[in-house]
PDB file of C-alpha atoms in Angstrom:
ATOM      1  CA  UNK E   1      23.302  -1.840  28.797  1.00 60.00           C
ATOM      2  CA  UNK E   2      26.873   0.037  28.837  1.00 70.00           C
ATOM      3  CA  UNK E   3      29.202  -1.079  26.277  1.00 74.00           C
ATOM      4  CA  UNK E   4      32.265  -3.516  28.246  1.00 82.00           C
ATOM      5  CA  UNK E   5      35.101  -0.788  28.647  1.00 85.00           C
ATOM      6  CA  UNK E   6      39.007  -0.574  28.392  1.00 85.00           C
ATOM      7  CA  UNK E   7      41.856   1.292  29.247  1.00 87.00           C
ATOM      8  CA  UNK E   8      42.705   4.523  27.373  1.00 83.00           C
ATOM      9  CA  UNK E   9      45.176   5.542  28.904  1.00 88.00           C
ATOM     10  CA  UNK E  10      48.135   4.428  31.497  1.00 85.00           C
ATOM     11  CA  UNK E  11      47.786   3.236  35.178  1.00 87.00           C
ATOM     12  CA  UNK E  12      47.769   6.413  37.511  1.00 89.00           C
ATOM     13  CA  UNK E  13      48.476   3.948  40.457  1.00 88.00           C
ATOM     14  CA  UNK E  14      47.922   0.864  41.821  1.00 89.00           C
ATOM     15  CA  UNK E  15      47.272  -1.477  44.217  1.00 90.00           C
ATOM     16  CA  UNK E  16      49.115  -3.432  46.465  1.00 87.00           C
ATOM     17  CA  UNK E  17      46.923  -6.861  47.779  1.00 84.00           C
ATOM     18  CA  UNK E  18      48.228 -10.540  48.834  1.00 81.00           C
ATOM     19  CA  UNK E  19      51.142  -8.261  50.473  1.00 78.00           C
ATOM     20  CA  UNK E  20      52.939  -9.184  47.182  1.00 82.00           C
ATOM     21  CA  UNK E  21      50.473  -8.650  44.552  1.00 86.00           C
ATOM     22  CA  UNK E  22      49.916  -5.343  42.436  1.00 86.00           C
ATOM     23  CA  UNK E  23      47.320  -4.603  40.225  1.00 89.00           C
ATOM     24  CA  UNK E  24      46.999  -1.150  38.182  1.00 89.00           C
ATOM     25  CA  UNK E  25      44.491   1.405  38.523  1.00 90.00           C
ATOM     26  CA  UNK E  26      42.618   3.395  35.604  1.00 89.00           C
ATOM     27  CA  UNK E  27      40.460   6.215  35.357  1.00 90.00           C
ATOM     28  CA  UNK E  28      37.188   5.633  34.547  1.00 87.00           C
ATOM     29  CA  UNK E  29      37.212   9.081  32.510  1.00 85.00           C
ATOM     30  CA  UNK E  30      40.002   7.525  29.966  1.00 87.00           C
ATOM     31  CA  UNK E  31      38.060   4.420  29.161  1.00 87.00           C
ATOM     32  CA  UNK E  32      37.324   3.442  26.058  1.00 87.00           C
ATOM     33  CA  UNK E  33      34.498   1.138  24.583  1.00 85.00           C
ATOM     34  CA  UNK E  34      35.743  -2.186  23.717  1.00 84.00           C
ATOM     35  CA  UNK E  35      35.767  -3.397  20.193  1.00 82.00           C
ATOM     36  CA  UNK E  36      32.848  -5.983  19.774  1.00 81.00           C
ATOM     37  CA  UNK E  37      33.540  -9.535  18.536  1.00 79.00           C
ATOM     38  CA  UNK E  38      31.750 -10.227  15.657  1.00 81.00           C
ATOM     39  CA  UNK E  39      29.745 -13.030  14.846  1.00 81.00           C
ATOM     40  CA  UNK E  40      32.596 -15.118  12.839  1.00 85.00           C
ATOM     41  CA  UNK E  41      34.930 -14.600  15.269  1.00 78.00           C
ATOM     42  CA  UNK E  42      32.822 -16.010  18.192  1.00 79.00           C
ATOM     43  CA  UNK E  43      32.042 -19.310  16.498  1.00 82.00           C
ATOM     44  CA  UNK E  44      35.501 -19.290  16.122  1.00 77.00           C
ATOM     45  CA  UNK E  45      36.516 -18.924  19.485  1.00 78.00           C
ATOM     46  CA  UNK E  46      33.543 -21.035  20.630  1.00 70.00           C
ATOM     47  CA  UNK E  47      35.061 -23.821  18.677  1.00 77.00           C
ATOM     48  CA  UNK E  48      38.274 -23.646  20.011  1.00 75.00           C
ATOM     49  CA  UNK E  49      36.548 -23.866  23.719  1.00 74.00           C
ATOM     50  CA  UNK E  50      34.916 -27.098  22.335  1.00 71.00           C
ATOM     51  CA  UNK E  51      38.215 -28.277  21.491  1.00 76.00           C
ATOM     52  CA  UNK E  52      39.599 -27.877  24.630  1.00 82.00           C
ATOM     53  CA  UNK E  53      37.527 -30.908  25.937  1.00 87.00           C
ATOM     54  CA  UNK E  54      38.395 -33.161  23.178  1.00 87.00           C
ATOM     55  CA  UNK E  55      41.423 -35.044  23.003  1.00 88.00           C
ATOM     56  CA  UNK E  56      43.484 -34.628  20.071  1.00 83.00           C
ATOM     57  CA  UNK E  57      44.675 -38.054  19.852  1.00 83.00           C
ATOM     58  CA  UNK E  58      42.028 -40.173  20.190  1.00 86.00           C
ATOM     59  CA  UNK E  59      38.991 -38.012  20.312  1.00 83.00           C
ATOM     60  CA  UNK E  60      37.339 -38.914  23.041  1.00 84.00           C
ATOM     61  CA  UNK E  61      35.310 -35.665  25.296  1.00 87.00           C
ATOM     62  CA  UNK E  62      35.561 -34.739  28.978  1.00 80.00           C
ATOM     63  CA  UNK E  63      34.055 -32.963  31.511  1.00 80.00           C
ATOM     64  CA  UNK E  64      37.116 -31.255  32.002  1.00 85.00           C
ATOM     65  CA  UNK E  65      39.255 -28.514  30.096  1.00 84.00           C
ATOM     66  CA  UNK E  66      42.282 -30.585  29.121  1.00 82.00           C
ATOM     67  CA  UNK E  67      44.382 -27.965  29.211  1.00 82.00           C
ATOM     68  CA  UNK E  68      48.138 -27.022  27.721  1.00 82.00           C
ATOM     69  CA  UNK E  69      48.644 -30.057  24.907  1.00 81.00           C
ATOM     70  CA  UNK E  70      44.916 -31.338  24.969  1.00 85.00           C
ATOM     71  CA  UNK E  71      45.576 -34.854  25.838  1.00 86.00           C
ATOM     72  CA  UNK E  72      43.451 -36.702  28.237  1.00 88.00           C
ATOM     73  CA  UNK E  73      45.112 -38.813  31.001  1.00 85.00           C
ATOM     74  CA  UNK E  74      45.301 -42.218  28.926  1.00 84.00           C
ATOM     75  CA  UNK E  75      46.725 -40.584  25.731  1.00 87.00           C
ATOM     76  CA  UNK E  76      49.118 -38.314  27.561  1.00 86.00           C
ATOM     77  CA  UNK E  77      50.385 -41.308  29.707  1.00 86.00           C
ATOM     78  CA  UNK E  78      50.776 -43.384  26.123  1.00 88.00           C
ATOM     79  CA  UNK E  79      52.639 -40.094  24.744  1.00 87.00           C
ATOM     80  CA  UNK E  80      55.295 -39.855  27.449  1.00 88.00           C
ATOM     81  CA  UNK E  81      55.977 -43.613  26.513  1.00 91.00           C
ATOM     82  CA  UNK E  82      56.917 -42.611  23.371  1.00 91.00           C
ATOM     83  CA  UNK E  83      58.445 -39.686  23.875  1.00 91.00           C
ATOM     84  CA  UNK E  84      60.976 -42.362  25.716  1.00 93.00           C
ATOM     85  CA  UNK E  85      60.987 -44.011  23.325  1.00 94.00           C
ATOM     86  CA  UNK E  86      62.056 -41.645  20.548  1.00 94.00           C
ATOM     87  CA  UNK E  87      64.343 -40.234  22.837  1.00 95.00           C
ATOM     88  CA  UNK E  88      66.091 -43.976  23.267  1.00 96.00           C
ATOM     89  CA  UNK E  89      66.460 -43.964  19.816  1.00 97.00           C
ATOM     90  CA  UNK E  90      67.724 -40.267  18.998  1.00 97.00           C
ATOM     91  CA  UNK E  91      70.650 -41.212  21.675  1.00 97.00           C
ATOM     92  CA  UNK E  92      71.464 -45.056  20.517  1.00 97.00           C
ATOM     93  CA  UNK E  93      71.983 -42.583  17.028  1.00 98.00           C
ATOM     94  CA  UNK E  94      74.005 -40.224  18.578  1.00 97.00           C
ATOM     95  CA  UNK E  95      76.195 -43.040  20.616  1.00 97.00           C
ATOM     96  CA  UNK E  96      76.330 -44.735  17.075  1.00 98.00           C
ATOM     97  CA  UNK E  97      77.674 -41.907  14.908  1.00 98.00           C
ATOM     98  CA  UNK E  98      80.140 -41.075  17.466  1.00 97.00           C
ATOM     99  CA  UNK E  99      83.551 -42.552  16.626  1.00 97.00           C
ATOM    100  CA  UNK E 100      84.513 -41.730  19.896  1.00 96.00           C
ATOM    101  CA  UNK E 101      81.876 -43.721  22.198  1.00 97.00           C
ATOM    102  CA  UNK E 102      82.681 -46.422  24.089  1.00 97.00           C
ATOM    103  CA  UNK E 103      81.324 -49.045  26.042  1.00 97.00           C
ATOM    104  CA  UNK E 104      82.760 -50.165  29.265  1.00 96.00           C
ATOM    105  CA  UNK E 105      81.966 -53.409  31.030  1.00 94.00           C
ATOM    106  CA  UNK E 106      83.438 -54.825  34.291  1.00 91.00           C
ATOM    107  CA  UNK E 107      82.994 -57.767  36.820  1.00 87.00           C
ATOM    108  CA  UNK E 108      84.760 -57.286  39.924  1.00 77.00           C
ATOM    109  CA  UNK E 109      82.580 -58.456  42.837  1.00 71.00           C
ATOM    110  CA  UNK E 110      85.482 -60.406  45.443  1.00 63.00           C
ATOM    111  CA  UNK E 111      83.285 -64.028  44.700  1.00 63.00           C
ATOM    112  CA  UNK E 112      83.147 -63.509  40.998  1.00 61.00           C
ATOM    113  CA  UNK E 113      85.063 -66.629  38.988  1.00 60.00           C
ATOM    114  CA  UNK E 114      88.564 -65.655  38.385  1.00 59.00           C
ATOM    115  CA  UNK E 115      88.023 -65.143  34.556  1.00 57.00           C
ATOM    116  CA  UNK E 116      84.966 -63.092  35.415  1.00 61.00           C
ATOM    117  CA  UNK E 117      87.299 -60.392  37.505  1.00 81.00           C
ATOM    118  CA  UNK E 118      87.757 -58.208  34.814  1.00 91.00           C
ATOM    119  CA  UNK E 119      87.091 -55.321  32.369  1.00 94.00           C
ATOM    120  CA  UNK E 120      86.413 -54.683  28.930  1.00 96.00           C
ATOM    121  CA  UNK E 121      86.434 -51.658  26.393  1.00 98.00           C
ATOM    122  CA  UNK E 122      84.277 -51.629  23.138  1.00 98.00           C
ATOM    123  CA  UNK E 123      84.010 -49.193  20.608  1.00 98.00           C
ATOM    124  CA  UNK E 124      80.197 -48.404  19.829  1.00 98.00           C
ATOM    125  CA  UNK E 125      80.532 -47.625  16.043  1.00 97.00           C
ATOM    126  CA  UNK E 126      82.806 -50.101  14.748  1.00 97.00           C
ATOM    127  CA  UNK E 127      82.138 -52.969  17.485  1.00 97.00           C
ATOM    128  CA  UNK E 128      85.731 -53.494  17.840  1.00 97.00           C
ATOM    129  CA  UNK E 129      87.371 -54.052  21.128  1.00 98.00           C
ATOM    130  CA  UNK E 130      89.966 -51.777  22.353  1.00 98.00           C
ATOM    131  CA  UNK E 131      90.960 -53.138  25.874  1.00 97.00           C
ATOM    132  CA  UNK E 132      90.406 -55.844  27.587  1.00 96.00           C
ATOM    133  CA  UNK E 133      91.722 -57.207  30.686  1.00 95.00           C
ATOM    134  CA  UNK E 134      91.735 -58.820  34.254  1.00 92.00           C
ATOM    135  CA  UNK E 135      90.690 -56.223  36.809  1.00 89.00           C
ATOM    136  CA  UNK E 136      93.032 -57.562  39.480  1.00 86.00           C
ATOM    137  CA  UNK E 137      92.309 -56.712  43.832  1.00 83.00           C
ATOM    138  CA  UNK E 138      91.650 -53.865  45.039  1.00 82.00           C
ATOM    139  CA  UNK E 139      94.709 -51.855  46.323  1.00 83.00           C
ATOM    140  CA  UNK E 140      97.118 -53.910  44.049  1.00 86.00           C
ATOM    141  CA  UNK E 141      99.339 -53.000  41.380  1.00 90.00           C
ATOM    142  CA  UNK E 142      97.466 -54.787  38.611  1.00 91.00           C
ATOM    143  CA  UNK E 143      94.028 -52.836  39.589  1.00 89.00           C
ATOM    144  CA  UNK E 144      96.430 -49.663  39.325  1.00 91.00           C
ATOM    145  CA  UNK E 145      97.558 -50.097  35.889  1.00 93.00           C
ATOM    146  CA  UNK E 146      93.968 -51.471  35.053  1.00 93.00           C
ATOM    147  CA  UNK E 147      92.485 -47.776  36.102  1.00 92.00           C
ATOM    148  CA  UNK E 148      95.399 -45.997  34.293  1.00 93.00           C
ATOM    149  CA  UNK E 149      94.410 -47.721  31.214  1.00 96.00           C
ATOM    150  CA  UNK E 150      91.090 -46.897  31.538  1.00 95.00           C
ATOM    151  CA  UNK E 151      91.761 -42.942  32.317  1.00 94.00           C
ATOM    152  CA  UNK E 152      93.988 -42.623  29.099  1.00 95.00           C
ATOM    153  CA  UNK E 153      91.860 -45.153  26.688  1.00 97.00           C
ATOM    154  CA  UNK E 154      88.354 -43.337  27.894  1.00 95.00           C
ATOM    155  CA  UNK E 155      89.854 -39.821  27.876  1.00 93.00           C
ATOM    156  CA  UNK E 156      87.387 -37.328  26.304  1.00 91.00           C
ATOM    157  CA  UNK E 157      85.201 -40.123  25.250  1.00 94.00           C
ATOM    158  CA  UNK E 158      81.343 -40.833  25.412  1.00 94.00           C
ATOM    159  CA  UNK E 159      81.863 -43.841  28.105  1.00 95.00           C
ATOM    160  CA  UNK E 160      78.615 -45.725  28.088  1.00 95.00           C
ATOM    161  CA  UNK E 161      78.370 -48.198  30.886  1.00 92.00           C
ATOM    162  CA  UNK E 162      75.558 -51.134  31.365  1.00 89.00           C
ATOM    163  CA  UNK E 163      73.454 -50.819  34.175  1.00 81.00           C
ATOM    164  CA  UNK E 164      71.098 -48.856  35.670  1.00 67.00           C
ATOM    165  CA  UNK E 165      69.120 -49.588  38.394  1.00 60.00           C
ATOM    166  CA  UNK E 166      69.610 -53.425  38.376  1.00 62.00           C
ATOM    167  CA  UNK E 167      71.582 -55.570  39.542  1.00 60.00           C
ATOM    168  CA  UNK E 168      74.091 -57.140  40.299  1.00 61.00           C
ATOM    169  CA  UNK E 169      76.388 -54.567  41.765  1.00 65.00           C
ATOM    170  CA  UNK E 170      79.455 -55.707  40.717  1.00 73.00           C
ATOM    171  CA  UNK E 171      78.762 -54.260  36.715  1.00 82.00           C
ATOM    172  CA  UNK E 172      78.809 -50.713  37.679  1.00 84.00           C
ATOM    173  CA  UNK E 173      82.094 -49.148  36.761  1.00 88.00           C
ATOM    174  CA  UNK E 174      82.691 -47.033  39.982  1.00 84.00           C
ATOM    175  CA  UNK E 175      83.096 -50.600  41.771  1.00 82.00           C
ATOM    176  CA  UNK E 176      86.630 -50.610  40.473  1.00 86.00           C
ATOM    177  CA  UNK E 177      87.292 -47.738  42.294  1.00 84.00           C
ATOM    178  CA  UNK E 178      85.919 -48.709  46.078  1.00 75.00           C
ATOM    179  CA  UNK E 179      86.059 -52.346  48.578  1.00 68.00           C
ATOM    180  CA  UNK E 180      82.888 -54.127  48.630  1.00 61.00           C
ATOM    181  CA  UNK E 181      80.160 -53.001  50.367  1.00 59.00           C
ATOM    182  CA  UNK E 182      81.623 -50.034  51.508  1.00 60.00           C
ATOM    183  CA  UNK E 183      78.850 -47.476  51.688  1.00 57.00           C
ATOM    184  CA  UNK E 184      76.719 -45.316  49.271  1.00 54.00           C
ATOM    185  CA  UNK E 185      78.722 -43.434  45.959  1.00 54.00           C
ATOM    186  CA  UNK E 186      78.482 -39.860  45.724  1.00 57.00           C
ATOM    187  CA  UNK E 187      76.862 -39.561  42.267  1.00 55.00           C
ATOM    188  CA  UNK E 188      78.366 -37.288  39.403  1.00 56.00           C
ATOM    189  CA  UNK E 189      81.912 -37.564  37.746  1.00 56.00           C
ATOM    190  CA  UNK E 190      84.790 -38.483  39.845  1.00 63.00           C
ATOM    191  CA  UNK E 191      87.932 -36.082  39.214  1.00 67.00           C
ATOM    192  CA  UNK E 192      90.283 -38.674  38.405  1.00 80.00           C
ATOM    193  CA  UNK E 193      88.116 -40.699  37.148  1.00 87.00           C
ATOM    194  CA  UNK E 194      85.578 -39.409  34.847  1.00 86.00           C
ATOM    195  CA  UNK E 195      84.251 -42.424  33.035  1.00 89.00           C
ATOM    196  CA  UNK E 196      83.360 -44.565  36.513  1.00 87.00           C
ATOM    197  CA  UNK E 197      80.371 -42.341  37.235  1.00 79.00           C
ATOM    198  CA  UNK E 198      77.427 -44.151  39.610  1.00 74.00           C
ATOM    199  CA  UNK E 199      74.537 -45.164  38.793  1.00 62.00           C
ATOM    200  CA  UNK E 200      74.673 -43.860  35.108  1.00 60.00           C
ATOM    201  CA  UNK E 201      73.949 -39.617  36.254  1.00 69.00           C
ATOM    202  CA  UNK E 202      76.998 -38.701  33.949  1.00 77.00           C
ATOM    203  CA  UNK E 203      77.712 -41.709  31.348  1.00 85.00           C
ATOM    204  CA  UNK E 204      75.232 -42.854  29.462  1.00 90.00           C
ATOM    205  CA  UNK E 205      73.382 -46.350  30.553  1.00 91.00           C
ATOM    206  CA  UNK E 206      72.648 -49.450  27.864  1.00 94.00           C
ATOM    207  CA  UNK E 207      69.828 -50.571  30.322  1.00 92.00           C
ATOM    208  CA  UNK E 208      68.605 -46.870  30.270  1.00 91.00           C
ATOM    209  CA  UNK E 209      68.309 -46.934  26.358  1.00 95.00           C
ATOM    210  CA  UNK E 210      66.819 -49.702  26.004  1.00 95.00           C
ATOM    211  CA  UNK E 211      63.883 -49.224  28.631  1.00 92.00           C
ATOM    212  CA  UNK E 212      63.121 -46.071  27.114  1.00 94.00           C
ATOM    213  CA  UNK E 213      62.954 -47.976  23.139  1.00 95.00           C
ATOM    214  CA  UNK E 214      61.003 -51.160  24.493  1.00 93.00           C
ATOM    215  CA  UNK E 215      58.566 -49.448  26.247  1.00 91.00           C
ATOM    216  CA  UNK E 216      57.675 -51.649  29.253  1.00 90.00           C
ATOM    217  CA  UNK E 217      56.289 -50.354  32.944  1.00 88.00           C
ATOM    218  CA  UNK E 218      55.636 -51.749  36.094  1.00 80.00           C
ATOM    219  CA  UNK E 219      52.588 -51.085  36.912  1.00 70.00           C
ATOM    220  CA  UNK E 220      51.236 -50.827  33.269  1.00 66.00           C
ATOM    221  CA  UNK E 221      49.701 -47.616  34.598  1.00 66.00           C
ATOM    222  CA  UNK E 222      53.139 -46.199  35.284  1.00 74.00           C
ATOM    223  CA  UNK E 223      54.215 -43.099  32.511  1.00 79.00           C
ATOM    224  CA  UNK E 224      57.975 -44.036  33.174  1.00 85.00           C
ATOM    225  CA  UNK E 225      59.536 -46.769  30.783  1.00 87.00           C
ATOM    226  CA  UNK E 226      62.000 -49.382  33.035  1.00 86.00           C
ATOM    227  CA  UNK E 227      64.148 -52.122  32.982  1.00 85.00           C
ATOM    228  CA  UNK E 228      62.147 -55.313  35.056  1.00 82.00           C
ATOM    229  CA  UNK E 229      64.207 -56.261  38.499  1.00 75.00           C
ATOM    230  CA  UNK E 230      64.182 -59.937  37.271  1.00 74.00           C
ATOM    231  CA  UNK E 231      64.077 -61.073  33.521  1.00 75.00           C
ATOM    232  CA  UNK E 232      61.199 -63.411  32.755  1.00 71.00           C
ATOM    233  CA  UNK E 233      60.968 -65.577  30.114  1.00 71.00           C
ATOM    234  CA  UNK E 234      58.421 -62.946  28.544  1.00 76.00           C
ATOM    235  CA  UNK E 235      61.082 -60.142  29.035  1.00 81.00           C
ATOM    236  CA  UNK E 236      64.049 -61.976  27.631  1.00 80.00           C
ATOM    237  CA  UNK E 237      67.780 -60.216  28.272  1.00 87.00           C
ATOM    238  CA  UNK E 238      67.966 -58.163  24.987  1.00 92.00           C
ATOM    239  CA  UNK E 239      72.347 -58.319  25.469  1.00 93.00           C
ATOM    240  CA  UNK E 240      74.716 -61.181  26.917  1.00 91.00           C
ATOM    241  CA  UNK E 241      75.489 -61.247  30.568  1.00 87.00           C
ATOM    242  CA  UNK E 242      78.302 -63.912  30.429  1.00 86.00           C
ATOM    243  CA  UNK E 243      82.080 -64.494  31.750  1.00 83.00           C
ATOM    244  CA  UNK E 244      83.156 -62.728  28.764  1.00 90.00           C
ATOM    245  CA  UNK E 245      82.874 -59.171  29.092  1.00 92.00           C
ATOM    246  CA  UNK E 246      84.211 -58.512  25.725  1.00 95.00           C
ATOM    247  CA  UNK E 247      81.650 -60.450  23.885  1.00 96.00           C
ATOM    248  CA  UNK E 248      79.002 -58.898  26.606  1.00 94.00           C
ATOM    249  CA  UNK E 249      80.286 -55.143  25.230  1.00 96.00           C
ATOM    250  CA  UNK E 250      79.907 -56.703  21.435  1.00 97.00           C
ATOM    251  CA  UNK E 251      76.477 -58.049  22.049  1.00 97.00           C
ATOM    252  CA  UNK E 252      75.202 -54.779  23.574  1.00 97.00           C
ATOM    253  CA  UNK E 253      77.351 -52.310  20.719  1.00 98.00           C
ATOM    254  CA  UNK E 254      75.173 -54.503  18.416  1.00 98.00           C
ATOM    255  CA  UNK E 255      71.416 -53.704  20.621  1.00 98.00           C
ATOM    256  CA  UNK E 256      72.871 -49.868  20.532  1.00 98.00           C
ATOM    257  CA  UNK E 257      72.551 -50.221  16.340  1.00 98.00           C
ATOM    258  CA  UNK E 258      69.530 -52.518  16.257  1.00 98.00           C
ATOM    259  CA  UNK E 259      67.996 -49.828  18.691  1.00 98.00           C
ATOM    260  CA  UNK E 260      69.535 -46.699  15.950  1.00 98.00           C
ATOM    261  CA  UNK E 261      67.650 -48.423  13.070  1.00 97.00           C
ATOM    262  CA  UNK E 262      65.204 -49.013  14.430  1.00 96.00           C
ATOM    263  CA  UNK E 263      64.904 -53.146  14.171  1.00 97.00           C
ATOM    264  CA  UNK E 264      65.209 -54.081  17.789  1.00 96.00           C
ATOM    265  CA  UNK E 265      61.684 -54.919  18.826  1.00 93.00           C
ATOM    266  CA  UNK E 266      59.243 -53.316  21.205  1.00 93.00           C
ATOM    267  CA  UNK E 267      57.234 -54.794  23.829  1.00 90.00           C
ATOM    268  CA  UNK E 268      53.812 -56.147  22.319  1.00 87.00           C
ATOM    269  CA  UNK E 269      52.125 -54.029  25.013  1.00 86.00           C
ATOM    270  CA  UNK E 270      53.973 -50.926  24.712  1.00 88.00           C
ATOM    271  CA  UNK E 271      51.404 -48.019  25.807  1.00 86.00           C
ATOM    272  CA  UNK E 272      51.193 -46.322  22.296  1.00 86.00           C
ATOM    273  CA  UNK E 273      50.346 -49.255  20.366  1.00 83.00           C
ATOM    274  CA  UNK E 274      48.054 -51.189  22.250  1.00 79.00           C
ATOM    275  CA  UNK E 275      45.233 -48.192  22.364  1.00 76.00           C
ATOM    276  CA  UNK E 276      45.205 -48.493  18.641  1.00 72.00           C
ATOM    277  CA  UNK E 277      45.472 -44.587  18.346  1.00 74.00           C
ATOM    278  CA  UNK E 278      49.387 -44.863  16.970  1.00 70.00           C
ATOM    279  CA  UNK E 279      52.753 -43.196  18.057  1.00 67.00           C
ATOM    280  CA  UNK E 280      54.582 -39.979  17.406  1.00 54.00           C
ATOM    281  CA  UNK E 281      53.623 -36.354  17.339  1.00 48.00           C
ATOM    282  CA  UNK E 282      52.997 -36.730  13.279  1.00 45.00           C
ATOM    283  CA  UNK E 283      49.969 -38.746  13.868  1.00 47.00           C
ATOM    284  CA  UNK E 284      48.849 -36.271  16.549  1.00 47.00           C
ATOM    285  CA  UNK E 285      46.607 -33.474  14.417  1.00 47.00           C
ATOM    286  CA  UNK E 286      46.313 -30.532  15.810  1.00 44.00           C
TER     287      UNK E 286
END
């Protein structure tokens, strides 16, 4: 049998196939044998074609090349959980260090209580307060100066706001800004008002962070981490959702640390601890 053969030399043309496709011709009179694999280097690479059917976090064989990261559908499923979950954590540290981040909370739905109509600034690091007021109608004077507090007070700060995804309404900042009801938000920053961005796309969200740390899904077979539609008593509120925003923007500067240091629990069923395989890429070998 012919020795397998290899270019010598440079294309001389090529072909043009798939009407987008190229490949490049050789001469056959250029070619050159190809070097031979020896016998330690094909056990080698025969092992690492084994591999490539064994998952490298729990072990297990399949039919199937596992491909780019070797991680079979339960383990990479598991992983992406706690990739969230690292990821909550790295940010609560960020939003901790930063002397600068905030925490904004409002309550300005038209049938709130009148003590709930209102809206409160806490500083993340320190959990001080540093504004807090009544948010006052729509249109009026008082919901005026309210916003032009807010715009100097949040200036070039990390605002970070509490919802995401869940209700009710009325806590998402950008409410100050429109009536009731009055038809979907454009999402991203608004010029003049930077921190009151929707649905959490520019500022960071508390209920964001804190899905992502505690790890539950709905379905259980779901890879994304989320914050349940209606708090059970298995699920309990992590932060205060009370008439008093301020203390609301304490109690959830305080999750933000527990979250940083790591002592604010995880759900019991959390996807990388219940397989008994462990968490984080440091127990993953290679």
């Amino acid at each position: 049998m012919d020795p397998p053969l290899k270019p010598g030399a440079g294309p001389v043309g090529q072909v043009l196939y798939h009407s987008n496709s190229y490949a490049p011709l050789f001469e056959v009179a250029a070619a050159v044998p190809k070097r031979r694999v020896s016998p330690a280097q094909r056990a080698v690479l025969d092992q690492a074609r084994a591999l490539q059917y064994q998952c490298r976090r729990c072990g297990e064989r399949w039919e199937e090349p596992l491909g780019k990261g070797r991680l079979c559908v339960p383990c990479r499923y598991a992983m992406t959980l706690w990739e969230q979950h690292d990821q909550a954590q790295a940010l609560a540290r960020e939003l901790v260090a930063d002397p600068g981040a905030a925490l904004l909370v409002v309550d300005v739905a038209p049938d709130s209580l009148p003590e709930a109509q209102g809206v409160a600034v806490v500083g993340v690091r320190d959990r001080q307060v540093l504004y807090t007021a009544e948010a006052g109608e729509y249109g009026s004077p008082k919901r005026g100066s309210v916003l032009d507090r807010l715009d100097a007070l949040l200036e070039g700060r990390r605002v970070v706001e509490e919802p995401d995804f869940m209700g009710p309404h009325n806590r998402y900042p950008h409410a100050l800004l429109r009536l009731p009801n009055s038809g979907p938000v454009v999402s991203g920053r608004d010029p003049l008002h930077p921190w009151a961005a929707p649905s959490s796309h520019a500022n960071e969200s508390v209920t964001r962070i804190w899905a992502g740390w505690f790890g539950w899904t709905a379905p259980h077979s779901s890879g994304n981490a989320c914050a349940p539609w209606e708090w059970r008593g298995d699920l309990p509120m992590p932060w205060s959702r009370s008439l008093d925003l301020a203390f609301d923007g304490l109690s959830m500067a305080g999750l933000l640390h527990r979250i940083a240091d790591g002592t604010e629990p995880v759900w019991e069923r959390a996807a990388w601890t219940v397989d008994g395989y462990g968490a984080g890429p440091s127990k993953v070998s290679a």
